Coordinates of C-alpha atoms in Angstrom, one line a residue:
M14 CA 28.5 76.2 -3.3
K15 CA 27.1 72.7 -3.4
L16 CA 30.4 71.4 -4.8
S17 CA 32.5 73.1 -2.1
L18 CA 30.2 72.0 0.6
R19 CA 30.5 68.4 -0.6
L20 CA 34.2 68.7 -0.9
L21 CA 34.3 69.9 2.7
S22 CA 32.2 67.0 3.9
I23 CA 34.5 64.4 2.1
A24 CA 37.6 66.2 3.4
S25 CA 36.2 66.1 7.0
A26 CA 35.4 62.4 6.7
V27 CA 38.9 61.6 5.5
V28 CA 40.4 63.6 8.3
A29 CA 38.2 61.8 10.9
L30 CA 39.0 58.3 9.5
T31 CA 42.8 59.1 9.3
A32 CA 42.8 60.4 12.8
A33 CA 41.0 57.2 14.2
C34 CA 43.7 55.0 12.5
N35 CA 46.6 57.0 13.5
P36 CA 49.0 54.8 15.5
F37 CA 50.6 57.8 17.2
G38 CA 47.3 59.2 18.5
A39 CA 46.3 59.3 22.1
S40 CA 43.9 56.4 21.5
S41 CA 46.7 54.2 20.4
R42 CA 47.3 53.0 24.0
E43 CA 46.4 49.4 24.6
R44 CA 43.1 49.0 26.3
L45 CA 43.7 46.8 29.3
P46 CA 41.1 44.7 31.1
E47 CA 39.8 46.1 34.2
D48 CA 39.1 44.1 37.4
P49 CA 37.3 45.9 40.3
R50 CA 39.4 43.9 42.9
F51 CA 42.6 45.9 42.0
A52 CA 43.7 49.5 42.4
E53 CA 44.4 51.2 39.0
F54 CA 47.7 50.2 37.3
T55 CA 49.5 53.5 37.3
F56 CA 53.0 52.6 36.3
D57 CA 54.2 53.7 32.8
S58 CA 57.1 52.5 30.5
D59 CA 58.5 53.0 27.1
N60 CA 57.8 49.2 26.4
K61 CA 54.8 47.1 26.8
P62 CA 55.2 45.1 30.0
K63 CA 55.7 41.4 29.6
V64 CA 54.4 38.8 32.1
Q65 CA 57.3 36.5 33.1
E66 CA 57.2 33.4 35.2
R67 CA 60.1 33.9 37.5
T68 CA 60.7 33.1 41.2
D69 CA 64.2 34.4 41.2
S70 CA 63.0 38.1 40.7
F71 CA 61.0 37.6 43.9
N72 CA 63.5 35.7 46.0
E73 CA 66.6 37.6 45.0
R74 CA 65.0 41.0 45.7
W75 CA 63.2 39.9 48.8
P76 CA 64.9 36.8 50.3
G77 CA 62.3 36.4 53.1
L78 CA 59.5 35.9 50.6
Q79 CA 60.5 32.4 49.8
A80 CA 58.4 32.3 46.6
T81 CA 57.8 28.8 45.0
D82 CA 56.0 30.2 42.0
G83 CA 55.6 33.6 40.7
H84 CA 54.6 35.9 37.8
V85 CA 56.0 39.5 37.4
T86 CA 56.3 42.5 35.1
I87 CA 59.5 44.5 35.4
E88 CA 60.1 47.7 33.5
Y89 CA 61.9 51.0 33.7
T90 CA 59.9 54.3 34.0
P91 CA 60.4 56.6 31.0
S92 CA 62.7 59.5 31.6
D93 CA 63.2 62.9 29.9
L94 CA 66.9 62.5 30.5
F95 CA 68.6 60.5 27.8
P96 CA 70.4 58.3 28.9
N97 CA 69.0 58.3 32.4
P98 CA 71.9 57.8 34.9
D99 CA 69.7 56.5 37.7
P100 CA 66.7 54.7 36.1
E101 CA 63.7 54.1 38.1
L102 CA 62.5 50.5 38.0
W103 CA 59.1 49.1 38.9
V104 CA 57.9 45.6 39.5
T105 CA 54.3 44.2 39.9
G106 CA 53.7 40.6 40.6
V107 CA 51.9 37.6 42.2
A108 CA 53.8 35.0 44.0
T109 CA 52.9 31.7 45.8
V110 CA 54.6 31.9 49.2
P111 CA 54.7 29.4 52.3
D112 CA 52.6 29.8 55.5
E113 CA 55.6 31.1 57.4
T114 CA 55.8 34.2 55.0
I115 CA 52.1 34.8 55.2
T116 CA 52.1 34.5 59.0
A117 CA 55.0 36.9 59.3
L118 CA 53.4 39.5 57.0
M119 CA 50.0 39.3 58.8
E120 CA 51.6 40.7 61.9
D121 CA 51.1 44.3 60.5
T122 CA 47.9 44.6 58.3
T123 CA 46.1 47.7 57.3
S124 CA 42.7 48.2 55.8
S125 CA 42.2 48.7 52.1
A126 CA 39.3 47.7 49.9
L127 CA 41.5 47.2 46.8
L128 CA 44.4 44.9 46.0
P129 CA 47.6 46.6 44.7
G130 CA 47.5 48.1 41.2
I131 CA 49.4 45.3 39.3
Y132 CA 49.8 45.1 35.5
P133 CA 46.4 43.7 34.2
G134 CA 48.1 40.9 32.5
L135 CA 48.7 39.4 36.0
Y136 CA 45.0 39.4 37.1
Q137 CA 44.7 35.8 35.8
Y138 CA 47.1 34.5 38.5
V139 CA 44.8 35.8 41.3
P140 CA 41.8 33.5 41.9
Q141 CA 38.5 35.2 42.5
D142 CA 37.9 33.3 45.7
C143 CA 41.0 34.4 47.6
H144 CA 40.7 36.6 50.7
F145 CA 43.4 39.2 51.0
S146 CA 44.8 41.5 53.8
T147 CA 46.6 44.6 53.0
I148 CA 50.1 44.7 54.5
D149 CA 51.9 47.7 55.7
P150 CA 54.6 48.2 53.2
T151 CA 57.2 49.3 55.8
H152 CA 56.6 46.1 57.8
A153 CA 56.9 44.0 54.6
D154 CA 60.2 45.7 53.7
K155 CA 61.7 44.8 57.2
T156 CA 60.1 41.2 57.1
L157 CA 61.1 40.2 53.7
K158 CA 64.4 42.0 53.0
G159 CA 66.3 39.1 54.6
D160 CA 70.1 39.4 55.2
N161 CA 70.5 41.5 52.0
T162 CA 73.2 39.0 50.6
Q163 CA 72.1 38.6 47.1
V164 CA 73.5 35.9 44.9
N165 CA 72.6 37.6 41.6
K166 CA 73.4 41.3 41.7
D167 CA 71.2 41.9 38.7
F168 CA 68.2 41.9 41.1
T169 CA 68.3 44.9 43.3
Y170 CA 66.2 45.3 46.4
L171 CA 63.2 47.4 45.8
P172 CA 61.0 48.9 48.6
F173 CA 57.4 47.8 48.4
K174 CA 54.8 50.5 47.4
E175 CA 51.9 48.1 48.1
I176 CA 51.5 44.5 49.1
A177 CA 48.6 42.2 50.0
A178 CA 48.7 38.6 51.3
S179 CA 46.1 35.8 51.1
H180 CA 46.4 33.1 53.8
D181 CA 43.9 30.8 52.2
C182 CA 45.5 31.0 48.8
H183 CA 49.2 31.4 49.9
L184 CA 49.6 34.3 47.6
V185 CA 51.1 37.8 47.8
V186 CA 50.3 40.6 45.3
I187 CA 53.0 43.2 45.1
T188 CA 54.0 46.5 43.5
A189 CA 57.4 47.9 44.2
I190 CA 59.5 50.8 42.9
G191 CA 63.0 52.0 43.2
H192 CA 66.3 52.6 41.4
S193 CA 68.5 50.0 39.7
D194 CA 72.1 50.1 41.0

């Protein structure tokens, strides 16, 4: 009896250790840093999002933004259909914009205690001392869409899900989601 109890204990320990090291288990998701200023990052992808330094992604999608600096993550939402004929695309980002852009956006602010839920790898581009106003996404879509004449057709217009602007730091923080053409 003692031997079988001992073997059962050893087997249980091996199973527990194996489960903890399993790369396919639920705990294999990367733990992302949290920042209480931001809403929860809720987008999902088959790939780990990569932070890119790109102003073209902002300015081609939203010509009225006039970004001079920007960091984005762009990914496709996973689909049960393979291949997906109409893939959903999401973008989260932080961009430096001119006063005119901030002023135009500030014409329609809403109240929200949290900044948009961007990919946590972008938090470092939002200084702690910036003060933000939440912008109505419909207003931002109208204001920043521009003439819809895109130079690079690889960048499709995406409607804003959330957007916040900081007049003192000349920044916008965005989340957008839509379908690629």
